[in-house]
CSV table of C-alpha atoms in Angstrom, one decimal:
chain,number,residue,atom,x,y,z
G,1,MET,CA,-8.7,13.9,-4.1
G,2,THR,CA,-5.3,13.4,-2.3
G,3,ASP,CA,-4.6,16.0,0.3
G,4,THR,CA,-1.1,17.4,0.2
G,5,SER,CA,-1.5,20.7,2.1
G,6,PRO,CA,0.6,21.4,4.9
G,7,HIS,CA,-1.0,21.1,8.5
G,8,PRO,CA,0.3,22.7,11.8
G,9,TYR,CA,1.8,20.2,14.5
G,10,ASP,CA,1.1,21.7,17.6
G,11,GLU,CA,0.3,18.5,19.3
G,12,VAL,CA,3.3,16.7,17.8
G,13,SER,CA,5.8,15.7,20.4
G,14,ILE,CA,9.5,16.8,20.0
G,15,ASP,CA,10.6,13.2,19.4
G,16,GLN,CA,8.2,12.9,16.6
G,17,GLN,CA,9.1,16.1,15.0
G,18,VAL,CA,12.8,15.0,15.0
G,19,ALA,CA,11.6,11.9,13.5
G,20,LEU,CA,9.7,13.6,10.7
G,21,ARG,CA,12.6,15.8,9.9
G,22,THR,CA,14.9,12.9,9.8
G,23,ALA,CA,12.3,11.1,7.3
G,24,ALA,CA,12.1,14.3,5.2
G,25,THR,CA,16.0,14.1,4.9
G,26,ARG,CA,15.9,10.6,3.9
G,27,LEU,CA,13.3,11.0,1.3
G,28,ALA,CA,14.9,14.2,-0.1
G,29,GLU,CA,18.1,12.1,-0.8
G,30,GLU,CA,16.0,9.4,-2.4
G,31,PHE,CA,14.1,11.6,-4.8
G,32,THR,CA,16.9,14.0,-5.4
G,33,GLY,CA,16.5,15.4,-8.9
G,34,VAL,CA,12.9,14.4,-9.1
G,35,TYR,CA,11.1,16.3,-6.1
G,36,GLY,CA,12.0,19.2,-4.0
G,37,ALA,CA,11.9,19.7,-0.1
G,38,GLU,CA,8.5,21.5,-0.3
G,39,THR,CA,6.9,18.5,-2.3
G,40,ILE,CA,8.3,16.0,0.1
G,41,GLU,CA,7.2,17.7,3.1
G,42,LYS,CA,3.8,18.1,1.8
G,43,PHE,CA,3.4,14.4,1.0
G,44,LEU,CA,5.1,13.3,4.4
G,45,HIS,CA,3.0,15.5,6.6
G,46,SER,CA,-0.3,14.8,4.8
G,47,SER,CA,0.8,10.8,5.2
G,48,TYR,CA,1.2,11.5,8.8
G,49,ASP,CA,-2.2,13.0,9.1
G,50,GLN,CA,-3.6,9.8,7.4
G,51,PHE,CA,-2.6,7.9,10.5
G,52,ALA,CA,-2.6,10.4,13.3
G,53,THR,CA,-6.3,10.1,14.0
G,54,ALA,CA,-6.7,6.4,14.2
G,55,SER,CA,-3.3,5.0,15.3
G,56,THR,CA,-3.1,3.6,18.6
G,57,ILE,CA,0.7,3.4,18.8
G,58,PRO,CA,1.8,7.2,18.2
G,59,HIS,CA,5.5,6.3,18.5
G,60,TYR,CA,5.3,4.6,15.1
G,61,LEU,CA,3.5,7.5,13.3
G,62,PRO,CA,6.6,9.1,11.6
G,63,LEU,CA,7.8,5.6,10.3
G,64,LEU,CA,4.3,4.8,8.9
G,65,ALA,CA,4.2,8.4,7.5
G,66,GLU,CA,7.6,7.9,5.7
G,67,ARG,CA,6.8,4.5,4.2
G,68,PHE,CA,3.4,5.8,2.9
G,69,ALA,CA,4.9,9.1,1.5
G,70,ARG,CA,7.6,7.1,-0.1
G,71,GLN,CA,5.0,5.0,-1.9
G,72,ARG,CA,3.1,7.9,-3.0
G,73,LEU,CA,6.2,9.8,-4.3
G,74,GLN,CA,7.0,6.7,-6.2
G,75,ALA,CA,3.6,6.4,-7.8
G,76,LEU,CA,3.6,10.1,-8.6
G,77,ALA,CA,7.1,9.9,-10.3
G,78,LEU,CA,5.6,7.2,-12.5
G,79,VAL,CA,2.5,9.3,-13.3
G,80,GLU,CA,4.5,12.0,-14.2
G,81,GLY,CA,6.9,10.2,-16.3
G,82,HIS,CA,10.0,10.7,-14.1
G,83,HIS,CA,10.6,6.9,-13.7
G,84,ARG,CA,9.4,4.1,-15.8
G,85,ASP,CA,11.4,1.0,-16.0
G,86,GLY,CA,8.7,-1.5,-17.6
G,87,ARG,CA,7.6,-3.4,-14.7
G,88,PRO,CA,4.0,-3.6,-14.4
G,89,VAL,CA,2.4,-2.1,-11.3
G,90,VAL,CA,-0.7,-3.6,-9.5
G,91,LEU,CA,-2.7,-2.1,-6.8
G,92,PHE,CA,-4.9,-4.4,-4.5
G,93,LEU,CA,-7.8,-2.5,-2.9
G,94,CYS,CA,-10.4,-3.7,-0.2
G,95,THR,CA,-12.4,-2.0,2.3
G,96,HIS,CA,-10.3,-2.1,5.4
G,97,ASN,CA,-6.9,-3.1,3.8
G,98,ALA,CA,-6.4,-5.5,6.7
G,99,GLY,CA,-7.0,-8.8,5.1
G,100,ARG,CA,-7.7,-9.7,1.4
G,101,SER,CA,-5.6,-6.9,-0.1
G,102,GLN,CA,-2.6,-7.5,2.4
G,103,MET,CA,-2.6,-11.2,1.6
G,104,ALA,CA,-2.8,-10.5,-2.2
G,105,LEU,CA,0.1,-8.1,-1.7
G,106,GLY,CA,2.1,-10.5,0.3
G,107,PHE,CA,1.7,-13.4,-2.3
G,108,PHE,CA,2.3,-10.8,-5.2
G,109,THR,CA,5.5,-9.6,-3.8
G,110,HIS,CA,6.7,-13.1,-2.6
G,111,LEU,CA,6.2,-14.6,-6.1
G,112,ALA,CA,7.1,-11.6,-8.3
G,113,GLY,CA,10.1,-10.4,-6.3
G,114,ALA,CA,11.6,-7.3,-8.1
G,115,ARG,CA,10.1,-8.1,-11.6
G,116,ALA,CA,6.9,-6.3,-10.7
G,117,VAL,CA,5.5,-3.6,-8.3
G,118,ALA,CA,2.5,-4.0,-6.0
G,119,TRP,CA,0.8,-1.8,-3.4
G,120,SER,CA,-2.3,-2.1,-1.4
G,121,GLY,CA,-5.1,0.3,0.0
G,122,GLY,CA,-8.5,0.5,1.6
G,123,SER,CA,-11.5,2.7,1.1
G,124,GLU,CA,-12.0,2.6,4.9
G,125,PRO,CA,-8.4,1.7,6.4
G,126,GLY,CA,-8.5,-0.2,9.6
G,127,ILE,CA,-6.0,0.0,12.5
G,128,GLU,CA,-4.0,-3.0,12.1
G,129,VAL,CA,-3.7,-6.0,9.8
G,130,ASN,CA,-6.0,-8.9,10.5
G,131,PRO,CA,-4.0,-11.1,12.9
G,132,ALA,CA,-5.7,-14.2,11.4
G,133,ALA,CA,-4.5,-13.2,7.9
G,134,VAL,CA,-1.0,-12.7,9.4
G,135,ALA,CA,-1.0,-16.1,10.7
G,136,ALA,CA,-2.4,-17.8,7.7
G,137,MET,CA,0.3,-16.2,5.6
G,138,ALA,CA,3.0,-17.0,8.0
G,139,GLU,CA,1.9,-20.9,7.4
G,140,ARG,CA,3.1,-20.1,3.7
G,141,GLY,CA,6.4,-18.5,4.8
G,142,ILE,CA,5.2,-15.1,4.1
G,143,ASP,CA,5.4,-12.3,6.9
G,144,ILE,CA,2.9,-9.4,6.4
G,145,SER,CA,3.2,-8.6,9.9
G,146,GLN,CA,5.1,-5.2,9.2
G,147,GLU,CA,2.3,-4.3,7.0
G,148,PHE,CA,-0.1,-1.5,7.8
G,149,PRO,CA,-3.7,-0.5,6.7
G,150,LYS,CA,-3.6,2.6,4.5
G,151,PRO,CA,-5.9,4.5,2.3
G,152,TRP,CA,-5.7,4.6,-1.6
G,153,THR,CA,-4.5,8.0,-3.0
G,154,ASP,CA,-5.2,9.3,-6.5
G,155,GLU,CA,-1.5,9.3,-7.5
G,156,VAL,CA,-1.4,5.6,-6.5
G,157,VAL,CA,-4.3,4.5,-8.4
G,158,ARG,CA,-3.3,6.5,-11.5
G,159,ALA,CA,0.2,4.8,-11.4
G,160,ALA,CA,-1.3,1.4,-11.5
G,161,ASP,CA,-1.5,-0.8,-14.7
G,162,VAL,CA,-4.0,-3.0,-12.9
G,163,VAL,CA,-6.3,-2.4,-10.1
G,164,VAL,CA,-7.8,-5.2,-8.4
G,165,THR,CA,-10.9,-4.6,-6.2
G,166,MET,CA,-12.1,-6.8,-3.5
G,167,GLY,CA,-15.4,-5.8,-2.0
G,168,CYS,CA,-15.0,-1.9,-1.8
G,169,GLY,CA,-17.9,-1.3,-4.1
G,170,ASP,CA,-18.5,2.1,-5.5
G,171,ALA,CA,-16.0,3.6,-2.9
G,172,CYS,CA,-13.2,2.1,-5.2
G,173,PRO,CA,-11.9,4.6,-7.5
G,174,ILE,CA,-12.2,4.6,-11.2
G,175,PHE,CA,-9.9,6.2,-13.5
G,176,PRO,CA,-10.1,5.9,-17.3
G,177,GLY,CA,-7.5,3.8,-19.2
G,178,THR,CA,-6.7,1.7,-16.0
G,179,ARG,CA,-7.3,-2.1,-16.3
G,180,TYR,CA,-9.8,-3.2,-13.2
G,181,GLU,CA,-10.5,-6.6,-11.9
G,182,ASN,CA,-12.9,-7.5,-9.3
G,183,TRP,CA,-12.3,-10.5,-7.1
G,184,ASP,CA,-15.2,-11.8,-5.3
G,185,LEU,CA,-13.8,-13.1,-2.2
G,186,ASP,CA,-15.3,-13.7,1.4
G,187,ASP,CA,-14.3,-11.2,3.9
G,188,PRO,CA,-11.7,-12.7,6.5
G,189,ALA,CA,-12.9,-10.1,9.2
G,190,GLY,CA,-14.0,-12.0,12.2
G,191,LEU,CA,-12.6,-15.3,11.1
G,192,GLY,CA,-9.9,-17.3,12.8
G,193,THR,CA,-6.9,-18.7,10.9
G,194,THR,CA,-9.0,-21.9,9.9
G,195,GLY,CA,-11.7,-19.7,8.4
G,196,VAL,CA,-8.9,-17.6,6.5
G,197,ARG,CA,-7.1,-20.4,5.0
G,198,PRO,CA,-9.6,-21.0,2.2
G,199,ILE,CA,-9.6,-17.4,1.4
G,200,ARG,CA,-5.8,-17.3,1.4
G,201,ASP,CA,-5.6,-20.1,-0.9
G,202,GLU,CA,-8.0,-18.7,-3.4
G,203,ILE,CA,-6.0,-15.4,-3.4
G,204,GLU,CA,-3.0,-17.3,-4.1
G,205,ARG,CA,-4.6,-18.8,-7.0
G,206,ARG,CA,-5.8,-15.6,-8.4
G,207,VAL,CA,-2.4,-13.7,-7.9
G,208,ARG,CA,-0.6,-16.7,-10.0
G,209,ARG,CA,-3.0,-16.2,-12.5
G,210,LEU,CA,-2.6,-12.6,-12.8
G,211,LEU,CA,1.1,-12.7,-12.8
G,212,ASP,CA,1.0,-15.3,-15.8
G,213,ASP,CA,-1.4,-12.9,-17.4
G,214,LEU,CA,1.2,-10.1,-17.0
G,215,HIS,CA,4.1,-12.3,-18.0
G,216,VAL,CA,5.7,-11.9,-14.9
G,217,PRO,CA,7.9,-15.2,-14.0
G,218,THR,CA,7.3,-16.5,-10.4
G,219,THR,CA,10.0,-17.4,-8.0
G,220,ARG,CA,8.2,-20.9,-7.4
């Protein structure tokens, strides 16, 4: 269940409070006429909570919270019928959202461009994206260094036309009416760049096949 309840922020620094207020203002402008300030603040603050306990870089917490809240609000708008432009939506899930699902997201976004929407998440999100995965993707000209592990939420799963699972087992959410694919892939955790390359290449093949199945033309 997605938690959107407000929480006190007695331990949040003044700078972070200012950053969160600024983020709420930006989100309110983006979602004008769709969601009000109360809904936006609930999503922003609950998104902040998702990262506050695990993050080792508190300075970036408001930015991470804003990015995650934006994704969740976009998903909710799809679920509630406020916005539907016909583009397929794909969600890539693995355990830590640090390797396989991040590489799949990178390939999908790179190949599909604006012709489709993709998100990623994890059942037990890690603290950072696997550096070996970042390096392996950089070899293909795709930068995933600015991505961050995040959990799946109800609205994100419900908004997806296709959910691709990669090793999260019973922890992966199941919603009726959603198309699911399970990709049996080796876990890149603990591997160096050399060990990650075959996994990366297999993910690219599967992403290309999925895009073809969804009738989404690729950039290359």
